[in-house]
Amino acid sequence: MYITDPIYGPISIQDRYIFQLIDTKAFQRLACIKQQGHIVAIHFSKGNGKKS
């Protein structure tokens, strides 16, 4: 499995336990969590989620 990172490029995931961890609902919810709090309401272009 490959994950494309905007800074590091494609990252290969070889360990099946890490793949299973990434595939969980708890890990997928990290995409919706913002690190900057309410600043997102002002600057919509900030893509600084926990998975970023």
Tab-separated table of C-alpha atoms in Angstrom:
chain	number	residue	atom	x	y	z
A	1	MET	CA	0.000	0.000	0.000
A	2	TYR	CA	1.205	3.495	-0.814
A	3	ILE	CA	0.176	6.750	0.832
A	4	THR	CA	0.917	10.004	-0.978
A	5	ASP	CA	2.244	12.702	1.347
A	6	PRO	CA	2.385	16.311	0.069
A	7	ILE	CA	5.910	16.792	1.506
A	8	TYR	CA	7.545	13.350	1.403
A	9	GLY	CA	5.799	11.973	-1.675
A	10	PRO	CA	4.701	8.330	-1.928
A	11	ILE	CA	5.266	6.309	1.255
A	12	SER	CA	5.214	2.520	1.097
A	13	ILE	CA	3.417	0.687	3.932
A	14	GLN	CA	4.714	-2.885	4.135
A	15	ASP	CA	3.608	-3.898	7.654
A	16	ARG	CA	0.064	-5.260	7.639
A	17	TYR	CA	-0.513	-4.165	11.262
A	18	ILE	CA	0.170	-0.547	10.358
A	19	PHE	CA	-2.141	-0.906	7.350
A	20	GLN	CA	-4.869	-2.296	9.640
A	21	LEU	CA	-4.340	0.614	12.049
A	22	ILE	CA	-4.654	3.191	9.261
A	23	ASP	CA	-7.821	1.468	8.045
A	24	THR	CA	-9.649	1.837	11.412
A	25	LYS	CA	-12.500	4.314	11.891
A	26	ALA	CA	-10.634	6.003	14.760
A	27	PHE	CA	-7.650	6.788	12.521
A	28	GLN	CA	-9.870	7.946	9.657
A	29	ARG	CA	-11.612	10.424	11.998
A	30	LEU	CA	-8.284	12.268	12.351
A	31	ALA	CA	-8.889	13.787	8.912
A	32	CYS	CA	-11.722	15.895	10.385
A	33	ILE	CA	-9.804	17.179	13.435
A	34	LYS	CA	-8.211	20.592	12.948
A	35	GLN	CA	-5.045	21.615	14.816
A	36	GLN	CA	-5.649	25.356	14.604
A	37	GLY	CA	-9.023	25.530	16.326
A	38	HIS	CA	-11.198	28.485	15.300
A	39	ILE	CA	-8.661	29.949	12.877
A	40	VAL	CA	-10.171	27.606	10.269
A	41	ALA	CA	-13.343	29.730	10.344
A	42	ILE	CA	-11.247	32.708	9.201
A	43	HIS	CA	-8.802	31.027	6.795
A	44	PHE	CA	-10.650	28.306	4.900
A	45	SER	CA	-7.577	27.318	2.883
A	46	LYS	CA	-5.655	26.031	5.921
A	47	GLY	CA	-5.378	22.264	5.596
A	48	ASN	CA	-3.742	21.481	8.915
A	49	GLY	CA	-5.650	18.433	10.072
A	50	LYS	CA	-4.141	15.732	12.260
A	51	LYS	CA	-3.525	13.527	9.225
A	52	SER	CA	-1.809	16.300	7.251
